[in-house]
PDB file of C-alpha atoms in Angstrom:
ATOM      1  CA  MET A   1      -0.014   0.035  -0.036  1.00 80.00           C
ATOM      2  CA  ASN A   2       1.336   3.435  -1.033  1.00 88.00           C
ATOM      3  CA  VAL A   3      -0.245   6.115   1.163  1.00 92.00           C
ATOM      4  CA  ALA A   4      -0.153   9.991   1.186  1.00 91.00           C
ATOM      5  CA  LEU A   5      -1.766  12.404   3.534  1.00 91.00           C
ATOM      6  CA  THR A   6      -2.098  16.183   3.216  1.00 91.00           C
ATOM      7  CA  LEU A   7      -2.475  18.459   6.194  1.00 88.00           C
ATOM      8  CA  LEU A   8      -4.619  21.450   5.225  1.00 88.00           C
ATOM      9  CA  THR A   9      -3.653  24.604   7.166  1.00 85.00           C
ATOM     10  CA  CYS A  10      -4.727  28.187   7.232  1.00 84.00           C
ATOM     11  CA  ASN A  11      -4.101  31.008   9.746  1.00 83.00           C
ATOM     12  CA  LYS A  12      -4.036  28.856  12.862  1.00 79.00           C
ATOM     13  CA  PRO A  13      -0.422  28.074  13.738  1.00 76.00           C
ATOM     14  CA  GLU A  14      -1.241  26.962  17.255  1.00 76.00           C
ATOM     15  CA  LEU A  15      -3.642  24.310  15.910  1.00 78.00           C
ATOM     16  CA  VAL A  16      -1.140  23.238  13.293  1.00 76.00           C
ATOM     17  CA  ALA A  17       1.605  22.847  15.893  1.00 74.00           C
ATOM     18  CA  GLN A  18      -0.647  20.495  17.814  1.00 78.00           C
ATOM     19  CA  SER A  19      -1.987  18.591  14.786  1.00 78.00           C
ATOM     20  CA  CYS A  20       1.255  18.117  12.887  1.00 78.00           C
ATOM     21  CA  LYS A  21       3.408  16.675  15.745  1.00 78.00           C
ATOM     22  CA  PRO A  22       1.899  13.075  15.585  1.00 83.00           C
ATOM     23  CA  LEU A  23       1.805  13.245  11.791  1.00 83.00           C
ATOM     24  CA  ILE A  24       5.433  14.271  11.423  1.00 81.00           C
ATOM     25  CA  ALA A  25       6.556  11.716  13.996  1.00 81.00           C
ATOM     26  CA  ALA A  26       4.627   8.965  12.161  1.00 83.00           C
ATOM     27  CA  ALA A  27       5.891  10.069   8.778  1.00 81.00           C
ATOM     28  CA  SER A  28       9.495  10.162  10.027  1.00 80.00           C
ATOM     29  CA  ASN A  29       9.297   6.647  11.484  1.00 81.00           C
ATOM     30  CA  PRO A  30      10.959   4.094   9.106  1.00 82.00           C
ATOM     31  CA  ASN A  31       8.354   1.552  10.045  1.00 84.00           C
ATOM     32  CA  CYS A  32       5.436   3.848   8.870  1.00 80.00           C
ATOM     33  CA  LYS A  33       4.679   3.887   5.240  1.00 79.00           C
ATOM     34  CA  PHE A  34       3.106   7.106   4.269  1.00 86.00           C
ATOM     35  CA  HIS A  35       4.143  10.501   2.835  1.00 87.00           C
ATOM     36  CA  LEU A  36       3.031  13.702   4.478  1.00 87.00           C
ATOM     37  CA  PHE A  37       2.250  16.862   2.480  1.00 88.00           C
ATOM     38  CA  ILE A  38       1.267  20.259   3.773  1.00 85.00           C
ATOM     39  CA  ALA A  39      -1.019  22.662   1.904  1.00 87.00           C
ATOM     40  CA  ASP A  40      -1.091  26.040   3.613  1.00 85.00           C
ATOM     41  CA  GLY A  41      -3.423  28.868   2.728  1.00 85.00           C
ATOM     42  CA  SER A  42      -2.289  31.316   5.415  1.00 82.00           C
ATOM     43  CA  THR A  43      -2.607  35.044   4.607  1.00 83.00           C
ATOM     44  CA  SER A  44       0.046  36.410   6.906  1.00 78.00           C
ATOM     45  CA  GLU A  45       3.807  35.829   6.778  1.00 78.00           C
ATOM     46  CA  ALA A  46       3.853  35.196  10.567  1.00 74.00           C
ATOM     47  CA  ASN A  47       1.388  32.273  10.207  1.00 74.00           C
ATOM     48  CA  GLU A  48       3.272  30.910   7.167  1.00 74.00           C
ATOM     49  CA  LYS A  49       6.601  31.091   9.074  1.00 76.00           C
ATOM     50  CA  ALA A  50       5.106  29.391  12.095  1.00 74.00           C
ATOM     51  CA  ILE A  51       3.744  26.632   9.919  1.00 74.00           C
ATOM     52  CA  TRP A  52       7.184  26.167   8.165  1.00 74.00           C
ATOM     53  CA  GLN A  53       8.851  25.848  11.485  1.00 73.00           C
ATOM     54  CA  ALA A  54       6.135  23.405  12.842  1.00 69.00           C
ATOM     55  CA  THR A  55       6.198  21.084   9.839  1.00 66.00           C
ATOM     56  CA  TYR A  56       9.977  20.983   9.163  1.00 64.00           C
ATOM     57  CA  PRO A  57      11.532  18.633   7.967  1.00 64.00           C
ATOM     58  CA  THR A  58       8.788  17.087   5.868  1.00 59.00           C
ATOM     59  CA  GLY A  59       9.987  18.972   2.767  1.00 59.00           C
ATOM     60  CA  HIS A  60       6.561  18.600   1.114  1.00 74.00           C
ATOM     61  CA  MET A  61       4.925  21.849   1.947  1.00 75.00           C
ATOM     62  CA  GLN A  62       3.073  24.147  -0.514  1.00 79.00           C
ATOM     63  CA  ALA A  63       2.447  27.621   0.707  1.00 76.00           C
ATOM     64  CA  ASN A  64      -0.024  30.174  -0.787  1.00 80.00           C
ATOM     65  CA  VAL A  65      -2.751  27.812  -1.581  1.00 86.00           C
ATOM     66  CA  ARG A  66      -5.654  30.248  -2.200  1.00 86.00           C
ATOM     67  CA  GLY A  67      -9.351  30.082  -2.893  1.00 88.00           C
ATOM     68  CA  GLY A  68     -10.768  28.726   0.338  1.00 85.00           C
ATOM     69  CA  ALA A  69     -11.314  25.253   1.765  1.00 84.00           C
ATOM     70  CA  GLY A  70     -12.793  23.785  -1.416  1.00 88.00           C
ATOM     71  CA  ALA A  71      -9.911  24.975  -3.552  1.00 89.00           C
ATOM     72  CA  ALA A  72      -7.313  23.623  -1.012  1.00 90.00           C
ATOM     73  CA  ILE A  73      -9.068  20.205  -0.957  1.00 92.00           C
ATOM     74  CA  VAL A  74      -9.140  20.048  -4.801  1.00 93.00           C
ATOM     75  CA  TYR A  75      -5.415  21.182  -4.841  1.00 92.00           C
ATOM     76  CA  ALA A  76      -4.321  18.610  -2.354  1.00 93.00           C
ATOM     77  CA  LEU A  77      -6.147  15.694  -3.877  1.00 95.00           C
ATOM     78  CA  THR A  78      -4.888  16.643  -7.351  1.00 94.00           C
ATOM     79  CA  GLN A  79      -1.304  16.765  -6.137  1.00 92.00           C
ATOM     80  CA  MET A  80      -1.423  13.507  -4.381  1.00 93.00           C
ATOM     81  CA  LEU A  81      -3.355  11.701  -7.155  1.00 94.00           C
ATOM     82  CA  ASN A  82      -1.036  13.035  -9.916  1.00 94.00           C
ATOM     83  CA  HIS A  83       2.210  12.368  -7.970  1.00 92.00           C
ATOM     84  CA  ALA A  84       4.962  10.297  -9.412  1.00 92.00           C
ATOM     85  CA  GLU A  85       4.668   7.933  -6.468  1.00 90.00           C
ATOM     86  CA  ASN A  86       1.237   6.696  -7.786  1.00 93.00           C
ATOM     87  CA  TYR A  87      -0.339   6.472  -4.348  1.00 93.00           C
ATOM     88  CA  SER A  88      -2.933   3.769  -3.827  1.00 94.00           C
ATOM     89  CA  HIS A  89      -4.513   5.704  -0.932  1.00 95.00           C
ATOM     90  CA  VAL A  90      -4.786   9.388  -0.164  1.00 95.00           C
ATOM     91  CA  GLY A  91      -6.271  11.297   2.667  1.00 94.00           C
ATOM     92  CA  LEU A  92      -6.860  14.849   4.086  1.00 93.00           C
ATOM     93  CA  VAL A  93      -6.323  16.103   7.573  1.00 89.00           C
ATOM     94  CA  GLU A  94      -7.778  19.502   8.711  1.00 86.00           C
ATOM     95  CA  SER A  95      -5.482  21.552  10.943  1.00 79.00           C
ATOM     96  CA  ASP A  96      -8.207  21.833  13.622  1.00 76.00           C
ATOM     97  CA  VAL A  97      -8.216  18.118  14.185  1.00 73.00           C
ATOM     98  CA  LEU A  98      -6.238  17.172  17.334  1.00 70.00           C
ATOM     99  CA  LEU A  99      -4.507  13.850  16.814  1.00 71.00           C
ATOM    100  CA  LEU A 100      -3.235  11.537  19.433  1.00 68.00           C
ATOM    101  CA  ASP A 101       0.149   9.876  19.147  1.00 64.00           C
TER     102      ASP A 101
END
């Protein structure tokens, strides 16, 4: 199974910091088999910087995703489904969802 998840973020760096920790930990674990992407629609430089710091070192972040939640979802799904990795499963995680380890 080849899995990708995209964390959708926008202007709530405190929520992103909480939500992304378990995702980054899992994506960094060699026994876990999924790729983590971040699609950020923040409108301020401070929020974007906070999200970059919270999500490093995933290396799969796209900033300036504009057009609202619907556009972000379409963008994220399109990116994952058209990716060279040919993912068999894709998923979305909203930044206001608190995940447990």
